[in-house]
Short mmCIF file of C-alpha atoms and ligand atoms in Angstrom, two decimals:
data_model
loop_
_atom_site.label_atom_id
_atom_site.label_comp_id
_atom_site.label_asym_id
_atom_site.label_seq_id
_atom_site.Cartn_x
_atom_site.Cartn_y
_atom_site.Cartn_z
CA UNK A 1 -0.09 -0.03 -0.08
CA UNK A 2 1.23 3.65 -0.80
CA UNK A 3 -0.06 6.98 -1.58
CA UNK A 4 -2.46 7.93 -1.98
CA UNK A 5 -4.02 5.63 0.94
CA UNK A 6 -1.13 6.01 2.56
CA UNK A 7 -0.57 9.89 3.42
CA UNK A 8 2.29 10.06 6.44
CA UNK A 9 1.20 13.98 6.70
CA UNK A 10 -2.04 12.73 8.57
CA UNK A 11 -0.21 12.23 11.62
CA UNK A 12 1.54 15.36 11.81
CA UNK A 13 -2.07 17.59 10.70
CA UNK A 14 -2.04 19.29 14.60
CA UNK A 15 -0.13 19.73 17.25
CA UNK A 16 -2.38 17.41 19.74
CA UNK A 17 -1.75 14.62 16.89
CA UNK A 18 1.80 15.24 16.88
CA UNK A 19 2.20 14.86 20.78
CA UNK A 20 0.03 11.77 20.38
CA UNK A 21 2.16 10.07 18.15
CA UNK A 22 6.13 11.07 19.11
CA UNK A 23 7.46 8.63 20.84
CA UNK A 24 10.69 10.56 22.60
CA UNK A 25 9.60 13.29 24.99
CA UNK A 26 12.07 15.33 27.25
CA UNK A 27 11.63 15.28 30.91
CA UNK A 28 13.21 17.12 33.58
CA UNK A 29 13.96 14.11 35.56
CA UNK A 30 16.30 13.14 32.52
CA UNK A 31 18.65 16.12 33.29
CA UNK A 32 21.75 16.58 35.54
CA UNK A 33 23.40 20.04 36.01
CA UNK A 34 26.95 20.88 36.05
CA UNK A 35 28.20 22.82 38.81
CA UNK A 36 31.96 24.34 39.08
CA UNK A 37 33.08 25.25 43.27
CA UNK A 38 36.20 27.11 44.01
CA UNK A 39 37.40 28.62 46.47
CA UNK A 40 36.85 31.83 48.23
CA UNK A 41 33.86 33.49 49.99
CA UNK A 42 30.68 34.80 48.73
CA UNK A 43 32.00 33.95 45.08
CA UNK A 44 29.51 34.04 42.12
CA UNK A 45 31.10 34.61 39.16
CA UNK A 46 30.32 34.33 35.68
CA UNK A 47 32.82 31.99 33.41
CA UNK A 48 33.71 33.65 30.55
CA UNK A 49 33.84 31.02 27.79
CA UNK A 50 30.42 29.67 28.93
CA UNK A 51 27.29 31.61 28.80
CA UNK A 52 25.05 31.62 31.80
CA UNK A 53 27.50 29.54 33.80
CA UNK A 54 29.17 30.69 37.28
CA UNK A 55 31.93 29.35 39.55
CA UNK A 56 30.55 29.45 43.07
CA UNK A 57 32.22 29.26 46.40
CA UNK A 58 31.27 26.51 49.32
CA UNK A 59 29.29 29.26 50.72
CA UNK A 60 27.07 30.53 47.68
CA UNK A 61 26.66 27.02 46.47
CA UNK A 62 23.43 25.70 48.60
CA UNK A 63 21.17 28.61 47.09
CA UNK A 64 22.06 27.52 43.54
CA UNK A 65 21.25 23.96 44.56
CA UNK A 66 17.87 25.19 45.89
CA UNK A 67 17.28 27.12 43.09
CA UNK A 68 18.13 23.68 40.99
CA UNK A 69 16.07 21.46 43.19
CA UNK A 70 13.14 23.95 43.05
CA UNK A 71 13.03 23.32 39.43
CA UNK A 72 12.77 19.49 40.00
CA UNK A 73 15.85 18.56 38.33
CA UNK A 74 17.18 15.24 40.21
CA UNK A 75 20.98 16.04 40.21
CA UNK A 76 24.01 17.97 40.13
CA UNK A 77 27.42 17.09 38.28
CA UNK A 78 30.22 18.68 40.89
CA UNK A 79 33.52 19.85 39.55
CA UNK A 80 36.19 21.28 42.11
CA UNK A 81 38.67 24.20 41.36
CA UNK A 82 41.28 23.73 44.50
CA UNK A 83 42.98 26.71 45.91
CA UNK A 84 46.50 24.89 45.11
CA UNK A 85 47.23 22.49 42.90
CA UNK A 86 50.51 20.11 42.84
CA UNK A 87 52.12 17.12 40.86
CA UNK A 88 49.90 14.54 41.98
CA UNK A 89 46.56 16.60 42.61
CA UNK A 90 46.58 15.58 46.51
CA UNK A 91 43.62 18.42 46.97
CA UNK A 92 41.28 16.46 45.21
CA UNK A 93 41.19 13.67 48.36
CA UNK A 94 41.83 16.41 50.76
CA UNK A 95 39.02 15.70 53.73
CA UNK A 96 38.92 19.51 53.38
CA UNK A 97 38.74 19.86 50.06
CA UNK A 98 36.20 22.34 47.99
CA UNK A 99 34.55 19.69 46.55
CA UNK A 100 34.09 17.86 49.90
CA UNK A 101 33.17 20.95 51.72
CA UNK A 102 30.20 21.78 48.79
CA UNK A 103 28.61 18.01 49.08
CA UNK A 104 28.04 18.49 52.66
CA UNK A 105 26.29 22.10 52.03
CA UNK A 106 24.07 20.81 49.12
CA UNK A 107 23.44 17.83 51.18
CA UNK A 108 22.16 19.95 54.22
CA UNK A 109 20.50 22.53 51.86
CA UNK A 110 18.76 19.86 49.67
CA UNK A 111 19.06 16.48 50.46
CA UNK A 112 16.89 15.26 47.76
CA UNK A 113 18.91 16.43 45.29
CA UNK A 114 21.31 13.83 44.33
CA UNK A 115 25.17 15.02 44.00
CA UNK A 116 27.45 13.34 41.73
CA UNK A 117 30.85 14.30 42.10
CA UNK A 118 33.47 14.68 38.94
CA UNK A 119 36.57 12.06 40.13
CA UNK A 120 39.71 13.33 38.09
CA UNK A 121 42.84 14.81 38.85
CA UNK A 122 43.34 17.28 36.05
CA UNK A 123 41.52 20.04 38.06
CA UNK A 124 44.09 19.21 41.12
CA UNK A 125 47.42 18.23 39.21
CA UNK A 126 50.10 21.22 38.16
CA UNK A 127 50.35 19.70 34.87
CA UNK A 128 46.63 19.36 33.90
CA UNK A 129 46.62 15.65 33.13
CA UNK A 130 43.89 13.54 34.67
CA UNK A 131 46.33 11.20 36.06
CA UNK A 132 50.16 11.19 37.34
CA UNK A 133 53.50 11.52 35.65
CA UNK A 134 55.01 8.13 34.82
CA UNK A 135 58.32 8.18 37.07
CA UNK A 136 59.87 5.87 34.51
CA UNK A 137 61.21 7.13 31.38
CA UNK A 138 61.30 3.81 29.56
CA UNK A 139 57.72 3.16 30.47
CA UNK A 140 56.60 6.75 29.57
CA UNK A 141 56.98 6.13 25.80
CA UNK A 142 54.30 3.79 25.68
CA UNK A 143 51.97 5.68 28.06
CA UNK A 144 52.05 8.91 26.83
CA UNK A 145 53.96 9.93 29.93
CA UNK A 146 50.68 9.02 32.28
CA UNK A 147 51.10 6.13 34.82
CA UNK A 148 48.13 4.24 34.87
CA UNK A 149 47.90 2.11 37.93
CA UNK A 150 49.39 4.91 40.23
CA UNK A 151 46.53 7.29 38.75
CA UNK A 152 43.79 4.27 39.44
CA UNK A 153 45.21 4.21 42.89
CA UNK A 154 44.68 8.04 43.63
CA UNK A 155 41.41 8.07 41.96
CA UNK A 156 40.22 5.48 44.12
CA UNK A 157 41.10 7.74 47.14
CA UNK A 158 39.10 10.77 45.77
CA UNK A 159 36.07 8.50 44.97
CA UNK A 160 36.22 7.20 48.67
CA UNK A 161 36.90 10.64 50.07
CA UNK A 162 33.95 12.13 48.25
CA UNK A 163 31.82 9.24 49.49
CA UNK A 164 33.10 10.24 53.39
CA UNK A 165 31.61 13.40 52.30
CA UNK A 166 28.12 12.32 51.15
CA UNK A 167 28.23 12.03 47.36
CA UNK A 168 25.56 9.65 46.25
CA UNK A 169 26.87 9.04 43.03
CA UNK A 170 30.91 9.36 41.91
CA UNK A 171 31.61 9.73 38.50
CA UNK A 172 35.50 8.95 36.97
CA UNK A 173 35.96 11.00 34.19
CA UNK A 174 39.84 10.44 33.66
CA UNK A 175 39.77 7.21 31.48
CA UNK A 176 42.33 5.07 32.94
CA UNK A 177 42.19 1.39 32.81
CA UNK A 178 40.74 -0.42 35.35
CA UNK A 179 39.72 2.53 37.66
CA UNK A 180 36.28 1.44 38.16
CA UNK A 181 37.47 -1.67 39.41
CA UNK A 182 39.91 0.16 41.88
CA UNK A 183 37.04 2.68 42.77
CA UNK A 184 34.45 -0.53 43.49
CA UNK A 185 36.90 -2.32 45.77
CA UNK A 186 38.04 0.77 47.74
CA UNK A 187 34.04 1.83 47.85
CA UNK A 188 33.19 -1.83 49.23
CA UNK A 189 36.09 -1.95 51.63
CA UNK A 190 35.06 1.21 53.56
CA UNK A 191 31.36 0.23 53.38
CA UNK A 192 30.28 2.47 50.95
CA UNK A 193 28.55 -0.33 48.85
CA UNK A 194 25.59 1.92 47.88
CA UNK A 195 27.93 4.70 46.33
CA UNK A 196 27.13 4.74 42.45
CA UNK A 197 29.43 4.99 40.06
CA UNK A 198 28.80 6.70 36.71
CA UNK A 199 31.13 5.95 34.65
CA UNK A 200 32.69 8.39 31.43
CA UNK A 201 33.15 4.83 29.72
CA UNK A 202 33.18 6.10 26.47
CA UNK A 203 35.15 10.03 26.82
CA UNK A 204 36.48 10.85 23.58
CA UNK A 205 39.34 13.10 23.07
CA UNK A 206 37.44 16.22 21.37
CA UNK A 207 37.73 19.35 20.55
CA UNK A 208 34.11 20.04 21.71
CA UNK A 209 35.50 20.46 25.12
CA UNK A 210 37.29 24.03 24.85
CA UNK A 211 35.30 26.08 26.67
CA UNK A 212 34.91 23.97 29.74
CA UNK A 213 38.98 23.89 30.10
CA UNK A 214 38.87 27.33 30.51
CA UNK A 215 35.99 27.20 33.05
CA UNK A 216 38.00 23.94 35.05
CA UNK A 217 41.50 25.54 34.45
CA UNK A 218 42.41 22.22 33.42
CA UNK A 219 44.39 22.34 30.29
CA UNK A 220 47.34 20.02 29.79
CA UNK A 221 50.59 21.85 30.30
CA UNK A 222 52.18 19.30 28.10
CA UNK A 223 51.02 16.63 25.42
CA UNK A 224 47.51 15.95 25.14
CA UNK A 225 44.88 13.57 26.26
CA UNK A 226 44.94 11.05 23.24
CA UNK A 227 46.96 8.38 24.96
CA UNK A 228 43.68 7.86 27.62
CA UNK A 229 40.61 9.40 26.05
CA UNK A 230 39.31 7.56 23.03
CA UNK A 231 39.91 8.25 18.90
CA UNK A 232 36.65 9.77 17.66
CA UNK A 233 37.18 7.65 14.79
CA UNK A 234 36.49 4.39 16.78
CA UNK A 235 33.06 2.87 17.74
CA UNK A 236 33.66 -0.95 18.27
CA UNK A 237 36.20 0.22 21.22
CA UNK A 238 33.28 2.57 22.80
CA UNK A 239 31.04 -1.21 23.23
CA UNK A 240 34.32 -2.40 24.53
CA UNK A 241 35.02 0.39 26.91
CA UNK A 242 31.34 0.16 28.40
CA UNK A 243 31.41 -3.70 28.90
CA UNK A 244 34.54 -3.77 30.86
CA UNK A 245 33.26 -1.01 33.18
CA UNK A 246 29.90 -2.52 33.61
CA UNK A 247 32.01 -5.62 34.57
CA UNK A 248 34.23 -3.66 36.66
CA UNK A 249 31.22 -2.23 38.89
CA UNK A 250 29.80 0.64 37.01
CA UNK A 251 26.13 1.22 37.74
CA UNK A 252 25.60 3.80 34.72
CA UNK A 253 27.57 4.29 31.87
CA UNK A 254 28.48 7.40 29.92
CA UNK A 255 29.11 8.56 26.22
CA UNK A 256 31.11 12.36 25.74
CA UNK A 257 30.35 14.32 23.78
CA UNK A 258 26.61 14.00 23.24
CA UNK A 259 25.98 15.47 19.43
CA UNK A 260 28.69 14.06 17.45
CA UNK A 261 28.78 10.72 19.02
CA UNK A 262 24.95 9.92 18.57
CA UNK A 263 25.90 6.59 16.81
CA UNK A 264 27.60 6.06 19.91
CA UNK A 265 24.70 6.48 22.47
CA UNK A 266 22.35 4.67 19.88
CA UNK A 267 24.74 1.62 19.91
CA UNK A 268 25.05 1.61 23.54
CA UNK A 269 21.26 1.81 24.12
CA UNK A 270 20.75 -1.39 21.98
CA UNK A 271 23.32 -3.34 23.61
CA UNK A 272 23.49 -2.94 27.29
CA UNK A 273 20.73 -2.82 29.99
CA UNK A 274 22.09 -0.40 31.89
CA UNK A 275 21.63 3.35 32.36
CA UNK A 276 23.02 5.41 29.49
CA UNK A 277 23.84 8.63 30.51
CA UNK A 278 25.59 11.58 27.62
CA UNK A 279 27.50 14.68 28.60
CA UNK A 280 25.84 17.36 26.34
CA UNK A 281 29.47 19.10 26.36
CA UNK A 282 30.26 22.88 26.78
CA UNK A 283 31.49 23.21 23.19
CA UNK A 284 27.77 21.53 22.23
CA UNK A 285 26.70 24.30 24.47
CA UNK A 286 28.67 27.49 23.57
CA UNK A 287 27.85 26.61 19.39
CA UNK A 288 24.12 27.00 19.98
CA UNK A 289 24.59 29.76 21.97
CA UNK A 290 27.19 31.54 20.22
CA UNK A 291 24.77 31.08 16.92
CA UNK A 292 21.73 32.64 18.86
CA UNK A 293 23.86 35.25 20.30
CA UNK A 294 24.64 36.47 16.69
CA UNK A 295 20.98 36.05 15.86
CA UNK A 296 21.42 33.01 13.95
CA UNK A 297 19.37 30.45 15.69
CA UNK A 298 16.21 30.53 17.89
CA UNK A 299 18.09 29.34 20.97
CA UNK A 300 14.80 27.47 22.58
CA UNK A 301 13.76 25.62 19.89
CA UNK A 302 17.20 24.76 18.69
CA UNK A 303 18.12 23.75 22.51
CA UNK A 304 15.00 21.67 22.50
CA UNK A 305 15.95 19.89 19.75
CA UNK A 306 19.16 18.95 20.33
CA UNK A 307 18.57 17.43 23.93
CA UNK A 308 15.62 15.76 22.04
CA UNK A 309 17.98 13.83 19.56
CA UNK A 310 20.30 13.25 22.23
CA UNK A 311 17.31 11.17 24.38
CA UNK A 312 15.91 10.10 20.86
CA UNK A 313 19.12 8.44 20.17
CA UNK A 314 18.89 6.35 23.49
CA UNK A 315 20.17 8.58 26.50
CA UNK A 316 18.33 7.94 29.40
CA UNK A 317 20.26 10.73 31.29
CA UNK A 318 21.47 13.67 29.87
CA UNK A 319 24.13 16.42 31.46
CA UNK A 320 23.67 19.52 30.20
CA UNK A 321 24.52 23.27 30.84
CA UNK A 322 20.99 23.46 29.38
CA UNK A 323 19.24 21.92 32.12
CA UNK A 324 17.90 25.08 34.16
CA UNK A 325 16.25 26.46 30.84
CA UNK A 326 15.09 23.45 29.58
CA UNK A 327 13.54 22.47 32.60
CA UNK A 328 11.32 25.94 32.39
CA UNK A 329 10.41 25.31 28.83
CA UNK A 330 9.34 21.81 29.63
CA UNK A 331 7.07 23.08 33.00
ZN1 ZN B 1 40.55 14.82 33.77
#
């Protein structure tokens, strides 16, 4: 049967009809809002590279958390900018570190808001890499100068300190091999078996992180991250990364970035039964904002289309700087 009995336009004939037949609808429940916390008092500073995003200090973050929770957004993803950096990123697991204090503030102000914490070393190391520098020169050739296993041990320490401070979910973003296993074992050994792990499983070495590196002050001082983050041309490798992370104890897996990797999100959603998260990264956010600021795009409709596409591809959870704006539109 074809035309004229079949007319596809019948199902697009009115707004009610379109609403009735659509399969994908964005919900506020889908969103996670990223937050940046830094040292200082009374800080709410605009981040230059990212429209409408701010650096907060520990004492101002509770108010922001209340605002986010009042919109119905279920979770935040917390990034820290420490007061001092060193070669191993020791501020990352300091008991009185900026993230550890912020977790307590947020949980006290809004206990229902899930606190997910980014687990990485790049904001905390003076060289800006996500792991520690290889001490042995012979080995450094094969690993881009970053020691995998030594980094995993430190990342597990960071995750434990966030769990001790009250984080609901820890989210390792470093892309070292085996870090989920290290973190899961460390959490188990310390009776934090109910802390979930959201793994940045398929994190690509992407140019779309540009604005974030400014926001997190985490650009690497030498080399690049291509020996640990994934090559953008790989697809099967993402499936292997995700399978390994699930086996090692990840509860939720993530694909990052989202927009240029919708095929990876789709494949992961078809293949794996655990929740799939996608990170709508700073470059995607700023491409749209910049185009809108230049009068080239309608921001609201482009934003909703972009987020809907990420969900339609198979993401259950969308981490996005648009979360607050989109939540206001959906309500
Ligand atoms: Zn990192």
